[in-house]
Amino acid sequence: MGFIEEYLPATAMFGLQVTYAIMALISRAALLKGMSPRVFVVYRQAIATLFIAPIAYFSRSKSRRASLNLKSFSLIFLASLVGVTMNQNVYFEGVFLVSSSMATAMTNLIPAVTFVIATIVGMENLRSGSLRSIAKIGGTVVCVSGAMCMALLRGPKLLNTTQGFVVKSTLFSVESGSHHAWLLGSLCLFGSCCCWSIWLILQVPASASYPDNLSLSAWMCFFATIQSIIVTLLVEPINLQTWKIHSTIELICYLFSGIVGSGVAFFVQAWCVSKRGPVFSAMFNPLCTIVTTILAAIVLHEEIFTGSLLGGVAVIIGLYIVLWGKAKDYVKEEGKEKQSVKKEEENCESAERISNCQIDLEEPLLSKES
């Protein structure tokens, strides 16, 4: 049992990152076959809603059901708009314009961007001379520098001098893999990281207002489905052919990303965070980049550039520096919680001793009968 508790979270996170890598690869392949990124987001969220909603409804008791008031509705709607609708639309547009390996490498920016936004809104404190604060700032600078290197300094090609698929984007009217598409795709991926970071911060008031996390996810997927349909109707030309499933890879992409990528991944991620904490979970993010880069070069023949490779390495190094600084905070908060629990136990013990002493004093040494 101890062996399972020790290694099962790491095994689960490894499987989760491989799942994310597979999702990035099949979505890239389907996008190059002509699948619309906006329609893909709609189908993904719709399938995720149909998967999560019944589980959320039947798994909670009547006493635990939270009411969806105006404040909860506003927070969940805003979190869905920023963290799901905007995030996934710009992310998959970036995947289409650049590559799946570039997309997974850019996601390593999320802890650094989250730190910057949290500092701006006052949720993160910086102390002058503190080593952990210096680590957070330095790691953020390294992450951003690596991302700029990936976007601007592509450098010579290392593998796959020719790309197998060239498709024009309906949103920007540029061909995927071209120089302009590389810059636009990099901006889309960076915007996706910013949206994801804002979503993480919005989770704090949303979870406080609506504490049922499983139902919260179901509501977010439902709102995101409606929002994504509106975005698609505004951006895409009204054409029924766009909404049809044209190939087997599209169907696999919809089902895999909706059920596994949004449904199963939620349970695995939440379980790992509850067992080992958020820092442990974030440490496995670069694994997705490595797996995706290797498989994308072999399966999809994606081009690998020197500047992108060096920038990706810099982003991963910066990520671990930021995580090291955050790990100090996590250990410190955990220590404070343990100290508070210990003090409460000591107070209870001392109160129990006092009550026992009072009882002993109240009772006579010799009974009246004796």
Short mmCIF file of C-alpha atoms in Angstrom, two decimals:
data_model
loop_
_atom_site.label_atom_id
_atom_site.label_comp_id
_atom_site.label_asym_id
_atom_site.label_seq_id
_atom_site.Cartn_x
_atom_site.Cartn_y
_atom_site.Cartn_z
CA MET A 1 0.00 0.00 0.00
CA GLY A 2 2.87 2.37 0.80
CA PHE A 3 4.44 1.65 -2.59
CA ILE A 4 1.19 2.57 -4.37
CA GLU A 5 0.74 5.78 -2.37
CA GLU A 6 4.33 6.79 -3.07
CA TYR A 7 4.54 6.14 -6.81
CA LEU A 8 0.93 6.28 -8.01
CA PRO A 9 0.74 10.14 -8.14
CA ALA A 10 3.93 10.31 -10.22
CA THR A 11 2.65 7.57 -12.53
CA ALA A 12 -0.69 9.36 -12.89
CA MET A 13 1.04 12.66 -13.75
CA PHE A 14 3.24 10.88 -16.28
CA GLY A 15 0.17 9.39 -17.95
CA LEU A 16 -1.58 12.76 -17.85
CA GLN A 17 1.29 14.52 -19.63
CA VAL A 18 1.42 11.78 -22.27
CA THR A 19 -2.34 12.27 -22.71
CA TYR A 20 -1.83 16.00 -23.26
CA ALA A 21 0.92 15.24 -25.78
CA ILE A 22 -1.33 12.85 -27.72
CA MET A 23 -4.13 15.43 -27.69
CA ALA A 24 -1.79 18.10 -29.08
CA LEU A 25 -0.66 15.75 -31.86
CA ILE A 26 -4.10 14.56 -32.99
CA SER A 27 -5.52 18.09 -32.83
CA ARG A 28 -2.65 19.36 -34.97
CA ALA A 29 -3.19 16.53 -37.47
CA ALA A 30 -6.94 17.22 -37.62
CA LEU A 31 -6.39 20.98 -38.02
CA LEU A 32 -4.04 20.38 -40.94
CA LYS A 33 -6.74 18.19 -42.52
CA GLY A 34 -9.09 21.17 -42.56
CA MET A 35 -10.82 21.09 -39.16
CA SER A 36 -11.81 24.54 -37.90
CA PRO A 37 -10.23 25.50 -34.52
CA ARG A 38 -13.44 27.29 -33.47
CA VAL A 39 -15.69 24.33 -34.32
CA PHE A 40 -13.25 22.02 -32.56
CA VAL A 41 -13.59 24.02 -29.32
CA VAL A 42 -17.40 23.87 -29.57
CA TYR A 43 -17.49 20.10 -30.02
CA ARG A 44 -14.87 19.54 -27.32
CA GLN A 45 -16.75 21.54 -24.68
CA ALA A 46 -20.10 20.03 -25.66
CA ILE A 47 -18.74 16.49 -25.28
CA ALA A 48 -17.02 17.44 -22.01
CA THR A 49 -20.33 18.85 -20.69
CA LEU A 50 -22.22 15.67 -21.58
CA PHE A 51 -19.50 13.65 -19.84
CA ILE A 52 -19.06 15.68 -16.63
CA ALA A 53 -22.62 16.94 -15.97
CA PRO A 54 -24.21 13.52 -15.15
CA ILE A 55 -21.28 12.60 -12.90
CA ALA A 56 -21.50 15.94 -11.10
CA TYR A 57 -25.27 15.58 -10.63
CA PHE A 58 -25.38 12.01 -9.32
CA SER A 59 -22.21 12.15 -7.22
CA ARG A 60 -23.34 14.87 -4.82
CA SER A 61 -25.86 14.60 -2.02
CA LYS A 62 -28.74 17.01 -1.49
CA SER A 63 -27.03 18.53 1.54
CA ARG A 64 -23.91 19.42 -0.50
CA ARG A 65 -25.69 21.08 -3.41
CA ALA A 66 -24.59 24.69 -3.81
CA SER A 67 -26.96 27.34 -5.12
CA LEU A 68 -26.03 29.26 -8.25
CA ASN A 69 -26.73 32.87 -7.28
CA LEU A 70 -25.94 36.01 -9.31
CA LYS A 71 -22.40 36.32 -7.92
CA SER A 72 -21.59 32.67 -8.61
CA PHE A 73 -23.11 32.89 -12.09
CA SER A 74 -21.04 36.00 -12.94
CA LEU A 75 -17.78 34.49 -11.69
CA ILE A 76 -18.30 31.15 -13.44
CA PHE A 77 -19.40 32.86 -16.66
CA LEU A 78 -16.31 35.11 -16.62
CA ALA A 79 -13.99 32.21 -15.80
CA SER A 80 -15.51 30.21 -18.66
CA LEU A 81 -15.13 33.12 -21.07
CA VAL A 82 -11.47 33.78 -20.25
CA GLY A 83 -10.16 30.38 -19.20
CA VAL A 84 -11.97 28.14 -21.67
CA THR A 85 -13.51 30.01 -24.61
CA MET A 86 -10.80 32.62 -25.24
CA ASN A 87 -8.00 30.36 -24.03
CA GLN A 88 -8.80 27.35 -26.21
CA ASN A 89 -9.71 29.37 -29.30
CA VAL A 90 -6.39 31.23 -29.38
CA TYR A 91 -4.47 28.12 -28.27
CA PHE A 92 -5.69 25.87 -31.08
CA GLU A 93 -5.28 28.71 -33.58
CA GLY A 94 -1.66 28.85 -32.40
CA VAL A 95 -1.33 25.07 -32.71
CA PHE A 96 -2.59 25.32 -36.28
CA LEU A 97 -0.29 28.21 -37.25
CA VAL A 98 2.92 26.98 -35.60
CA SER A 99 3.27 23.40 -34.33
CA SER A 100 2.19 21.12 -31.52
CA SER A 101 5.68 21.03 -29.98
CA MET A 102 5.84 24.83 -29.91
CA ALA A 103 2.39 24.95 -28.28
CA THR A 104 3.29 22.56 -25.48
CA ALA A 105 6.58 24.40 -24.89
CA MET A 106 4.74 27.71 -24.52
CA THR A 107 2.45 26.28 -21.83
CA ASN A 108 5.47 26.15 -19.51
CA LEU A 109 5.14 29.95 -19.31
CA ILE A 110 1.90 29.66 -17.31
CA PRO A 111 3.48 29.60 -13.79
CA ALA A 112 5.62 32.66 -14.61
CA VAL A 113 2.73 34.61 -16.17
CA THR A 114 0.49 33.66 -13.25
CA PHE A 115 3.12 34.98 -10.84
CA VAL A 116 3.27 38.33 -12.67
CA ILE A 117 -0.52 38.76 -12.80
CA ALA A 118 -0.94 37.66 -9.17
CA THR A 119 1.69 40.21 -8.13
CA ILE A 120 -0.14 42.98 -10.02
CA VAL A 121 -3.51 42.21 -8.38
CA GLY A 122 -1.91 41.87 -4.93
CA MET A 123 -2.27 38.10 -4.46
CA GLU A 124 1.52 37.57 -4.48
CA ASN A 125 3.92 39.40 -2.16
CA LEU A 126 7.55 40.23 -2.95
CA ARG A 127 10.13 40.80 -0.25
CA SER A 128 13.34 42.64 -0.98
CA GLY A 129 16.36 40.47 -0.28
CA SER A 130 14.30 37.28 -0.10
CA LEU A 131 15.89 34.42 -2.04
CA ARG A 132 12.54 32.95 -3.07
CA SER A 133 11.34 36.32 -4.41
CA ILE A 134 14.56 36.70 -6.40
CA ALA A 135 14.05 33.17 -7.76
CA LYS A 136 10.51 34.00 -8.90
CA ILE A 137 11.60 37.20 -10.64
CA GLY A 138 14.69 35.61 -12.20
CA GLY A 139 12.75 32.54 -13.34
CA THR A 140 10.06 34.73 -14.90
CA VAL A 141 12.70 36.72 -16.82
CA VAL A 142 14.30 33.49 -18.08
CA CYS A 143 10.90 32.10 -19.13
CA VAL A 144 9.91 35.23 -21.05
CA SER A 145 13.36 35.47 -22.68
CA GLY A 146 13.09 31.86 -23.80
CA ALA A 147 9.62 32.47 -25.23
CA MET A 148 10.88 35.50 -27.17
CA CYS A 149 13.76 33.40 -28.48
CA MET A 150 11.32 30.73 -29.65
CA ALA A 151 9.14 33.28 -31.44
CA LEU A 152 11.74 35.58 -32.99
CA LEU A 153 14.97 33.57 -33.35
CA ARG A 154 14.00 30.42 -35.17
CA GLY A 155 17.53 29.76 -36.42
CA PRO A 156 18.57 26.96 -38.79
CA LYS A 157 16.53 23.80 -39.07
CA LEU A 158 17.70 20.70 -37.23
CA LEU A 159 15.14 18.16 -38.48
CA ASN A 160 12.53 17.84 -41.23
CA THR A 161 13.56 20.45 -43.78
CA THR A 162 10.19 20.16 -45.53
CA GLN A 163 6.77 20.25 -43.93
CA GLY A 164 4.18 17.74 -45.05
CA PHE A 165 1.05 19.90 -44.74
CA VAL A 166 0.44 23.53 -45.71
CA VAL A 167 -3.03 24.95 -45.03
CA LYS A 168 -4.22 28.57 -44.95
CA SER A 169 -5.79 29.98 -41.80
CA THR A 170 -9.35 31.28 -42.23
CA LEU A 171 -8.83 33.82 -39.44
CA PHE A 172 -5.49 35.42 -40.44
CA SER A 173 -5.30 34.32 -44.11
CA VAL A 174 -1.72 33.05 -43.75
CA GLU A 175 -0.28 29.62 -44.47
CA SER A 176 0.62 27.44 -41.52
CA GLY A 177 4.36 27.15 -40.97
CA SER A 178 5.27 30.40 -42.78
CA HIS A 179 7.24 33.20 -41.15
CA HIS A 180 4.18 35.39 -40.55
CA ALA A 181 2.22 32.40 -39.27
CA TRP A 182 5.06 31.65 -36.83
CA LEU A 183 4.88 35.13 -35.27
CA LEU A 184 1.06 35.19 -35.18
CA GLY A 185 0.95 31.67 -33.76
CA SER A 186 3.49 32.57 -31.07
CA LEU A 187 1.37 35.57 -30.07
CA CYS A 188 -1.73 33.36 -29.94
CA LEU A 189 0.02 30.84 -27.72
CA PHE A 190 1.30 33.59 -25.42
CA GLY A 191 -2.22 35.02 -25.24
CA SER A 192 -3.46 31.55 -24.33
CA CYS A 193 -0.97 31.41 -21.44
CA CYS A 194 -2.23 34.79 -20.20
CA CYS A 195 -5.85 33.62 -20.39
CA TRP A 196 -5.01 30.42 -18.53
CA SER A 197 -3.19 32.39 -15.81
CA ILE A 198 -6.14 34.76 -15.36
CA TRP A 199 -8.41 31.71 -15.18
CA LEU A 200 -6.29 30.23 -12.38
CA ILE A 201 -6.64 33.47 -10.42
CA LEU A 202 -10.40 33.63 -11.08
CA GLN A 203 -10.71 30.11 -9.64
CA VAL A 204 -10.11 31.52 -6.15
CA PRO A 205 -13.27 33.68 -5.88
CA ALA A 206 -15.29 31.28 -8.07
CA SER A 207 -14.51 28.27 -5.85
CA ALA A 208 -15.21 30.33 -2.72
CA SER A 209 -18.60 31.41 -4.07
CA TYR A 210 -19.48 27.96 -5.48
CA PRO A 211 -17.56 25.32 -3.48
CA ASP A 212 -18.78 22.25 -5.41
CA ASN A 213 -15.76 21.82 -7.71
CA LEU A 214 -17.22 19.07 -9.89
CA SER A 215 -20.43 21.00 -10.55
CA LEU A 216 -18.32 24.11 -11.08
CA SER A 217 -16.44 22.36 -13.89
CA ALA A 218 -19.71 21.16 -15.44
CA TRP A 219 -21.14 24.69 -15.42
CA MET A 220 -17.92 26.08 -16.93
CA CYS A 221 -18.00 23.54 -19.76
CA PHE A 222 -21.68 24.33 -20.41
CA PHE A 223 -21.12 28.10 -20.48
CA ALA A 224 -18.02 27.64 -22.64
CA THR A 225 -20.04 25.61 -25.16
CA ILE A 226 -22.57 28.42 -25.59
CA GLN A 227 -19.86 31.09 -25.73
CA SER A 228 -17.84 29.10 -28.28
CA ILE A 229 -20.88 28.69 -30.52
CA ILE A 230 -21.41 32.47 -30.52
CA VAL A 231 -17.70 33.10 -31.26
CA THR A 232 -17.77 30.58 -34.12
CA LEU A 233 -20.88 32.12 -35.67
CA LEU A 234 -19.26 35.58 -35.50
CA VAL A 235 -15.86 34.56 -36.89
CA GLU A 236 -16.56 31.66 -39.25
CA PRO A 237 -18.70 32.09 -42.38
CA ILE A 238 -22.09 30.43 -41.98
CA ASN A 239 -21.54 27.12 -43.72
CA LEU A 240 -22.89 23.72 -42.71
CA GLN A 241 -19.84 22.03 -44.21
CA THR A 242 -17.71 23.58 -41.46
CA TRP A 243 -19.72 21.77 -38.78
CA LYS A 244 -19.63 18.36 -40.46
CA ILE A 245 -17.14 15.67 -39.46
CA HIS A 246 -15.10 15.02 -42.59
CA SER A 247 -12.61 12.40 -41.42
CA THR A 248 -11.95 9.75 -38.80
CA ILE A 249 -9.15 11.81 -37.26
CA GLU A 250 -11.64 14.63 -36.57
CA LEU A 251 -14.04 12.26 -34.79
CA ILE A 252 -11.19 10.80 -32.71
CA CYS A 253 -10.00 14.31 -31.90
CA TYR A 254 -13.44 15.44 -30.71
CA LEU A 255 -14.05 12.36 -28.54
CA PHE A 256 -10.53 12.09 -27.12
CA SER A 257 -10.18 15.78 -26.26
CA GLY A 258 -13.70 16.00 -24.81
CA ILE A 259 -13.80 12.82 -22.73
CA VAL A 260 -10.13 12.24 -21.89
CA GLY A 261 -8.65 15.72 -22.29
CA SER A 262 -11.38 17.58 -20.40
CA GLY A 263 -13.18 14.85 -18.45
CA VAL A 264 -10.73 12.22 -17.19
CA ALA A 265 -7.85 14.71 -16.98
CA PHE A 266 -9.84 16.82 -14.52
CA PHE A 267 -10.19 13.94 -12.05
CA VAL A 268 -6.54 12.90 -12.39
CA GLN A 269 -5.26 16.47 -11.99
CA ALA A 270 -7.47 17.18 -8.97
CA TRP A 271 -6.48 13.88 -7.32
CA CYS A 272 -2.74 14.51 -7.80
CA VAL A 273 -3.01 18.06 -6.44
CA SER A 274 -4.89 16.77 -3.38
CA LYS A 275 -2.23 14.11 -2.77
CA ARG A 276 1.02 15.98 -3.49
CA GLY A 277 0.14 19.66 -3.96
CA PRO A 278 0.15 22.05 -6.96
CA VAL A 279 3.94 22.37 -7.16
CA PHE A 280 4.37 18.62 -7.62
CA SER A 281 1.75 18.68 -10.37
CA ALA A 282 3.38 21.58 -12.23
CA MET A 283 6.82 19.92 -12.17
CA PHE A 284 5.65 17.39 -14.78
CA ASN A 285 4.64 20.02 -17.40
CA PRO A 286 7.96 19.91 -19.35
CA LEU A 287 7.46 16.17 -19.86
CA CYS A 288 4.58 16.96 -22.22
CA THR A 289 6.88 19.23 -24.24
CA ILE A 290 9.54 16.52 -24.59
CA VAL A 291 7.09 13.78 -25.58
CA THR A 292 5.26 16.05 -28.03
CA THR A 293 8.47 17.26 -29.69
CA ILE A 294 9.75 13.70 -30.24
CA LEU A 295 6.45 12.31 -31.51
CA ALA A 296 5.68 15.37 -33.66
CA ALA A 297 9.04 15.11 -35.42
CA ILE A 298 8.49 11.40 -36.10
CA VAL A 299 4.75 11.25 -36.86
CA LEU A 300 3.85 14.69 -38.25
CA HIS A 301 7.35 15.58 -39.60
CA GLU A 302 7.25 18.94 -37.83
CA GLU A 303 10.24 21.21 -38.32
CA ILE A 304 12.58 21.69 -35.37
CA PHE A 305 14.64 24.89 -35.29
CA THR A 306 17.75 25.67 -33.27
CA GLY A 307 16.37 28.88 -31.79
CA SER A 308 13.10 27.19 -30.83
CA LEU A 309 14.95 24.32 -29.17
CA LEU A 310 17.22 26.63 -27.15
CA GLY A 311 14.27 28.85 -26.24
CA GLY A 312 12.26 25.85 -25.11
CA VAL A 313 15.11 24.70 -22.87
CA ALA A 314 15.34 28.22 -21.38
CA VAL A 315 11.59 28.24 -20.71
CA ILE A 316 11.82 24.88 -18.89
CA ILE A 317 14.79 26.09 -16.80
CA GLY A 318 12.92 29.27 -15.90
CA LEU A 319 9.86 27.20 -15.02
CA TYR A 320 11.77 25.15 -12.47
CA ILE A 321 13.33 28.29 -10.98
CA VAL A 322 9.86 29.79 -10.48
CA LEU A 323 8.57 26.49 -9.08
CA TRP A 324 11.48 26.40 -6.64
CA GLY A 325 10.52 29.84 -5.37
CA LYS A 326 6.87 28.80 -5.13
CA ALA A 327 7.79 25.55 -3.38
CA LYS A 328 9.30 27.61 -0.54
CA ASP A 329 5.93 29.37 -0.16
CA TYR A 330 4.09 26.05 -0.21
CA VAL A 331 6.38 24.51 2.43
CA LYS A 332 6.12 27.66 4.52
CA GLU A 333 2.31 27.70 4.40
CA GLU A 334 2.21 23.97 5.15
CA GLY A 335 4.50 24.54 8.14
CA LYS A 336 2.26 27.33 9.43
CA GLU A 337 -0.78 25.09 9.15
CA LYS A 338 0.99 22.32 11.07
CA GLN A 339 2.10 24.77 13.74
CA SER A 340 -1.44 26.12 14.12
CA VAL A 341 -2.82 22.58 14.38
CA LYS A 342 -0.15 21.73 16.96
CA LYS A 343 -0.98 24.84 19.00
CA GLU A 344 -4.67 23.98 18.93
CA GLU A 345 -3.89 20.45 20.14
CA GLU A 346 -1.67 21.84 22.92
CA ASN A 347 -4.39 24.29 23.94
CA CYS A 348 -6.93 21.49 24.03
CA GLU A 349 -4.59 19.33 26.13
CA SER A 350 -3.89 22.17 28.56
CA ALA A 351 -7.60 22.94 28.85
CA GLU A 352 -8.27 19.27 29.50
CA ARG A 353 -5.60 19.21 32.24
CA ILE A 354 -7.10 22.30 33.89
CA SER A 355 -10.57 20.77 33.86
CA ASN A 356 -9.21 17.54 35.33
CA CYS A 357 -7.41 19.48 38.06
CA GLN A 358 -10.61 21.36 38.89
CA ILE A 359 -12.50 18.07 39.15
CA ASP A 360 -9.80 16.62 41.43
CA LEU A 361 -9.93 19.71 43.68
CA GLU A 362 -13.68 19.63 43.86
CA GLU A 363 -13.72 15.97 44.99
CA PRO A 364 -12.70 15.36 48.63
CA LEU A 365 -9.71 13.22 49.46
CA LEU A 366 -11.81 11.05 51.72
CA SER A 367 -15.41 10.23 51.04
CA LYS A 368 -18.07 10.81 53.69
CA GLU A 369 -18.81 7.11 53.84
CA SER A 370 -15.23 6.33 54.85
#
